[in-house]
PDB file of C-alpha atoms in Angstrom:
ATOM      1  CA  MET A1464     -33.728 -17.499 -22.068  1.00 76.00           C
ATOM      2  CA  LYS A1465     -30.605 -16.090 -23.701  1.00 79.00           C
ATOM      3  CA  LYS A1466     -31.079 -12.702 -21.979  1.00 77.00           C
ATOM      4  CA  LEU A1467     -31.492 -14.391 -18.605  1.00 72.00           C
ATOM      5  CA  PHE A1468     -28.247 -16.301 -19.158  1.00 69.00           C
ATOM      6  CA  VAL A1469     -26.363 -13.097 -20.069  1.00 70.00           C
ATOM      7  CA  ILE A1470     -27.771 -11.268 -17.031  1.00 73.00           C
ATOM      8  CA  ALA A1471     -26.825 -14.167 -14.748  1.00 62.00           C
ATOM      9  CA  ILE A1472     -23.248 -14.270 -16.079  1.00 66.00           C
ATOM     10  CA  ALA A1473     -22.883 -10.470 -15.808  1.00 61.00           C
ATOM     11  CA  SER A1474     -24.189 -10.372 -12.237  1.00 59.00           C
ATOM     12  CA  LEU A1475     -21.968 -13.292 -11.261  1.00 51.00           C
ATOM     13  CA  THR A1476     -18.964 -11.492 -12.744  1.00 56.00           C
ATOM     14  CA  PHE A1477     -19.689  -8.232 -10.906  1.00 57.00           C
ATOM     15  CA  THR A1478     -20.391  -9.869  -7.547  1.00 51.00           C
ATOM     16  CA  SER A1479     -17.530 -12.361  -7.636  1.00 47.00           C
ATOM     17  CA  CYS A1480     -14.840  -9.673  -7.697  1.00 52.00           C
ATOM     18  CA  THR A1481     -13.267  -9.345  -4.287  1.00 54.00           C
ATOM     19  CA  GLU A1482     -12.423  -6.176  -2.408  1.00 69.00           C
ATOM     20  CA  ASN A1483      -9.427  -7.656  -0.586  1.00 69.00           C
ATOM     21  CA  TYR A1484      -7.655  -9.687  -3.216  1.00 78.00           C
ATOM     22  CA  SER A1485      -4.452  -9.353  -1.192  1.00 84.00           C
ATOM     23  CA  ASN A1486      -3.182  -7.432   1.832  1.00 89.00           C
ATOM     24  CA  GLY A1487       0.346  -6.348   2.588  1.00 91.00           C
ATOM     25  CA  GLU A1488       2.771  -3.753   3.787  1.00 91.00           C
ATOM     26  CA  ARG A1489       5.826  -2.125   2.301  1.00 91.00           C
ATOM     27  CA  ILE A1490       8.607   0.006   3.771  1.00 90.00           C
ATOM     28  CA  GLY A1491      10.418   2.799   1.992  1.00 89.00           C
ATOM     29  CA  MET A1492      10.483   6.449   1.079  1.00 90.00           C
ATOM     30  CA  ILE A1493       7.756   8.198  -0.892  1.00 92.00           C
ATOM     31  CA  THR A1494       9.168   9.868  -3.979  1.00 91.00           C
ATOM     32  CA  LYS A1495       5.929  11.050  -5.557  1.00 93.00           C
ATOM     33  CA  PHE A1496       2.541  11.965  -4.107  1.00 94.00           C
ATOM     34  CA  SER A1497       0.035  14.065  -6.022  1.00 93.00           C
ATOM     35  CA  LYS A1498      -3.640  14.536  -6.736  1.00 91.00           C
ATOM     36  CA  LYS A1499      -4.493  13.980 -10.378  1.00 86.00           C
ATOM     37  CA  GLY A1500      -7.190  12.924 -12.780  1.00 82.00           C
ATOM     38  CA  LEU A1501      -9.518  14.282 -15.424  1.00 82.00           C
ATOM     39  CA  VAL A1502     -12.869  12.786 -14.498  1.00 80.00           C
ATOM     40  CA  TYR A1503     -12.096  11.328 -11.080  1.00 80.00           C
ATOM     41  CA  ASP A1504      -9.481  13.145  -8.984  1.00 86.00           C
ATOM     42  CA  SER A1505      -7.428  10.747  -6.898  1.00 88.00           C
ATOM     43  CA  TRP A1506      -4.308  10.787  -4.763  1.00 92.00           C
ATOM     44  CA  GLU A1507      -1.518   8.756  -6.382  1.00 93.00           C
ATOM     45  CA  GLY A1508       1.932   7.972  -5.061  1.00 95.00           C
ATOM     46  CA  THR A1509       5.151   6.063  -5.575  1.00 94.00           C
ATOM     47  CA  LEU A1510       7.124   4.358  -2.825  1.00 93.00           C
ATOM     48  CA  ASN A1511      10.759   3.389  -3.320  1.00 90.00           C
ATOM     49  CA  THR A1512      10.917   0.251  -1.251  1.00 84.00           C
ATOM     50  CA  THR A1513      14.053  -0.434   0.739  1.00 72.00           C
ATOM     51  CA  GLN A1514      15.696  -3.648   1.819  1.00 62.00           C
ATOM     52  CA  THR A1515      18.626  -3.529   4.236  1.00 55.00           C
ATOM     53  CA  GLY A1516      19.296   0.099   3.401  1.00 54.00           C
ATOM     54  CA  MET A1517      19.267  -0.298  -0.388  1.00 58.00           C
ATOM     55  CA  ASN A1518      16.547   0.868  -2.759  1.00 59.00           C
ATOM     56  CA  SER A1519      14.845  -1.692  -4.930  1.00 63.00           C
ATOM     57  CA  ALA A1520      14.792  -1.357  -8.683  1.00 66.00           C
ATOM     58  CA  GLN A1521      10.986  -1.500  -8.925  1.00 79.00           C
ATOM     59  CA  PRO A1522       9.043   1.340  -7.272  1.00 89.00           C
ATOM     60  CA  PHE A1523       5.655   0.542  -5.737  1.00 91.00           C
ATOM     61  CA  GLU A1524       2.779   2.625  -7.085  1.00 92.00           C
ATOM     62  CA  PHE A1525      -0.298   3.090  -4.906  1.00 93.00           C
ATOM     63  CA  SER A1526      -3.518   5.091  -4.600  1.00 90.00           C
ATOM     64  CA  VAL A1527      -5.602   6.505  -1.784  1.00 91.00           C
ATOM     65  CA  ASP A1528      -9.123   5.108  -2.142  1.00 84.00           C
ATOM     66  CA  ASN A1529     -11.580   7.792  -3.289  1.00 80.00           C
ATOM     67  CA  ASP A1530     -14.321   5.951  -1.389  1.00 79.00           C
ATOM     68  CA  VAL A1531     -12.429   6.435   1.900  1.00 82.00           C
ATOM     69  CA  ASN A1532     -10.218   9.567   1.486  1.00 80.00           C
ATOM     70  CA  ASP A1533      -8.902   9.578   5.057  1.00 87.00           C
ATOM     71  CA  PRO A1534      -7.412  13.076   5.687  1.00 91.00           C
ATOM     72  CA  VAL A1535      -4.899  11.741   8.250  1.00 92.00           C
ATOM     73  CA  THR A1536      -3.522   9.212   5.743  1.00 92.00           C
ATOM     74  CA  ILE A1537      -3.298  11.871   3.038  1.00 92.00           C
ATOM     75  CA  ALA A1538      -1.523  14.299   5.395  1.00 93.00           C
ATOM     76  CA  ASN A1539       0.983  11.628   6.514  1.00 93.00           C
ATOM     77  CA  LEU A1540       1.750  10.610   2.933  1.00 94.00           C
ATOM     78  CA  ASP A1541       2.144  14.235   1.858  1.00 94.00           C
ATOM     79  CA  SER A1542       4.486  15.023   4.775  1.00 93.00           C
ATOM     80  CA  ALA A1543       6.517  11.870   4.124  1.00 93.00           C
ATOM     81  CA  ALA A1544       6.956  12.853   0.471  1.00 93.00           C
ATOM     82  CA  THR A1545       7.832  16.456   1.337  1.00 92.00           C
ATOM     83  CA  TYR A1546      10.304  15.766   4.159  1.00 91.00           C
ATOM     84  CA  GLY A1547      11.767  12.424   3.016  1.00 89.00           C
ATOM     85  CA  TRP A1548      10.508  10.281   5.893  1.00 91.00           C
ATOM     86  CA  LYS A1549      10.870   6.504   5.896  1.00 91.00           C
ATOM     87  CA  VAL A1550       7.382   5.000   6.230  1.00 93.00           C
ATOM     88  CA  LYS A1551       5.576   1.691   6.364  1.00 94.00           C
ATOM     89  CA  ILE A1552       2.356   1.621   4.385  1.00 94.00           C
ATOM     90  CA  LYS A1553      -0.304  -1.033   4.853  1.00 94.00           C
ATOM     91  CA  TYR A1554      -2.409  -1.625   1.771  1.00 93.00           C
ATOM     92  CA  HIS A1555      -4.954  -3.890   0.164  1.00 88.00           C
ATOM     93  CA  GLU A1556      -5.214  -4.880  -3.471  1.00 88.00           C
ATOM     94  CA  THR A1557      -8.576  -5.108  -5.195  1.00 85.00           C
ATOM     95  CA  PHE A1558      -9.478  -7.375  -8.054  1.00 77.00           C
ATOM     96  CA  GLY A1559     -12.097  -6.106 -10.475  1.00 70.00           C
ATOM     97  CA  LYS A1560     -13.617  -3.396  -8.283  1.00 67.00           C
ATOM     98  CA  ASN A1561     -11.827  -0.498  -9.988  1.00 67.00           C
ATOM     99  CA  TRP A1562     -12.606  -1.011 -13.671  1.00 68.00           C
ATOM    100  CA  PHE A1563     -13.200   2.639 -14.505  1.00 67.00           C
ATOM    101  CA  SER A1564     -10.379   3.947 -12.256  1.00 70.00           C
ATOM    102  CA  ASN A1565     -12.991   5.839 -10.256  1.00 72.00           C
ATOM    103  CA  ARG A1566     -11.341   4.908  -6.956  1.00 78.00           C
ATOM    104  CA  GLY A1567      -7.739   5.499  -8.049  1.00 80.00           C
ATOM    105  CA  GLU A1568      -5.355   4.741 -10.894  1.00 83.00           C
ATOM    106  CA  THR A1569      -3.923   1.586  -9.318  1.00 87.00           C
ATOM    107  CA  ASN A1570      -5.526  -1.375  -7.586  1.00 87.00           C
ATOM    108  CA  TYR A1571      -3.312  -0.925  -4.494  1.00 89.00           C
ATOM    109  CA  PHE A1572      -5.073   1.221  -1.876  1.00 90.00           C
ATOM    110  CA  VAL A1573      -3.350   2.506   1.276  1.00 93.00           C
ATOM    111  CA  ASN A1574      -5.130   1.710   4.554  1.00 90.00           C
ATOM    112  CA  GLU A1575      -2.586   3.047   7.040  1.00 93.00           C
ATOM    113  CA  VAL A1576       0.717   4.941   7.139  1.00 94.00           C
ATOM    114  CA  GLN A1577       3.246   4.533   9.950  1.00 94.00           C
ATOM    115  CA  VAL A1578       6.252   6.857  10.130  1.00 93.00           C
ATOM    116  CA  LEU A1579       9.368   4.812  10.960  1.00 90.00           C
ATOM    117  CA  ASP A1580      12.133   7.409  10.696  1.00 86.00           C
ATOM    118  CA  LYS A1581      11.870  11.171  10.234  1.00 86.00           C
ATOM    119  CA  ASP A1582      15.580  11.573   9.459  1.00 81.00           C
ATOM    120  CA  PRO A1583      16.768   8.421   7.669  1.00 75.00           C
ATOM    121  CA  ILE A1584      19.665  10.109   5.850  1.00 70.00           C
ATOM    122  CA  GLY A1585      20.956  11.835   8.988  1.00 70.00           C
ATOM    123  CA  ASN A1586      20.757   8.591  10.940  1.00 67.00           C
ATOM    124  CA  MET A1587      22.834   6.779   8.310  1.00 63.00           C
ATOM    125  CA  PHE A1588      25.741   9.156   8.816  1.00 64.00           C
ATOM    126  CA  ASN A1589      25.480   9.611  12.572  1.00 60.00           C
ATOM    127  CA  THR A1590      28.973  10.460  13.764  1.00 52.00           C
ATOM    128  CA  LYS A1591      28.181  10.455  17.492  1.00 56.00           C
ATOM    129  CA  ASN A1592      28.552   6.694  17.849  1.00 53.00           C
ATOM    130  CA  GLN A1593      31.634   5.604  15.897  1.00 50.00           C
ATOM    131  CA  SER A1594      31.629   2.046  17.253  1.00 50.00           C
ATOM    132  CA  SER A1595      28.729   0.843  15.124  1.00 51.00           C
ATOM    133  CA  GLY A1596      28.094   1.304  11.440  1.00 51.00           C
ATOM    134  CA  LYS A1597      25.290   0.839   8.961  1.00 53.00           C
ATOM    135  CA  VAL A1598      25.225  -0.551   5.478  1.00 52.00           C
ATOM    136  CA  VAL A1599      24.201   2.402   3.330  1.00 55.00           C
ATOM    137  CA  ASP A1600      24.575   0.874  -0.116  1.00 57.00           C
ATOM    138  CA  THR A1601      26.719  -1.588  -2.001  1.00 59.00           C
ATOM    139  CA  ILE A1602      28.759  -0.582  -5.036  1.00 68.00           C
ATOM    140  CA  TYR A1603      31.017  -2.605  -7.261  1.00 68.00           C
ATOM    141  CA  VAL A1604      34.144  -1.078  -8.786  1.00 73.00           C
ATOM    142  CA  VAL A1605      35.851  -2.554 -11.829  1.00 74.00           C
ATOM    143  CA  ILE A1606      39.373  -1.332 -12.518  1.00 76.00           C
ATOM    144  CA  ASP A1607      40.664  -1.685 -16.027  1.00 78.00           C
ATOM    145  CA  LYS A1608      44.480  -1.780 -15.679  1.00 79.00           C
ATOM    146  CA  SER A1609      44.980  -1.012 -19.356  1.00 80.00           C
ATOM    147  CA  GLN A1610      43.547   2.471 -18.795  1.00 75.00           C
ATOM    148  CA  LEU A1611      46.024   3.304 -15.987  1.00 74.00           C
ATOM    149  CA  LYS A1612      49.056   5.414 -16.909  1.00 67.00           C
TER     150      LYS A1612
END
């Protein structure tokens, strides 16, 4: 009876884990994208998310699912990392389906990549249209008058 109880609890635990724990999308620039791993090779990346032209302090780490390995997604992510494109990635988060990291190092798996801007830096400093501007970043300057001579 005790073995049956343990088997029932174990099977309930393995089957109750959901594939789509959460879904979402993030916008930013990919700063790292590489294939790595000792036992299971997987594509891993880091996205610096942006909000109104400013980078966030916390980068978003993601994986490409080894069970899917879409070559178009991998090519888009690699090009975005190489050329500095601004992209929107759609992802899903798993809960409990990646215990041995056989699908990727993170639980965030990219479903789709959409290129938003292939020249985000050049578009920030576009000098053709002087009548409109963009917020590039915000800085704060503190001037200590005692240090002035």
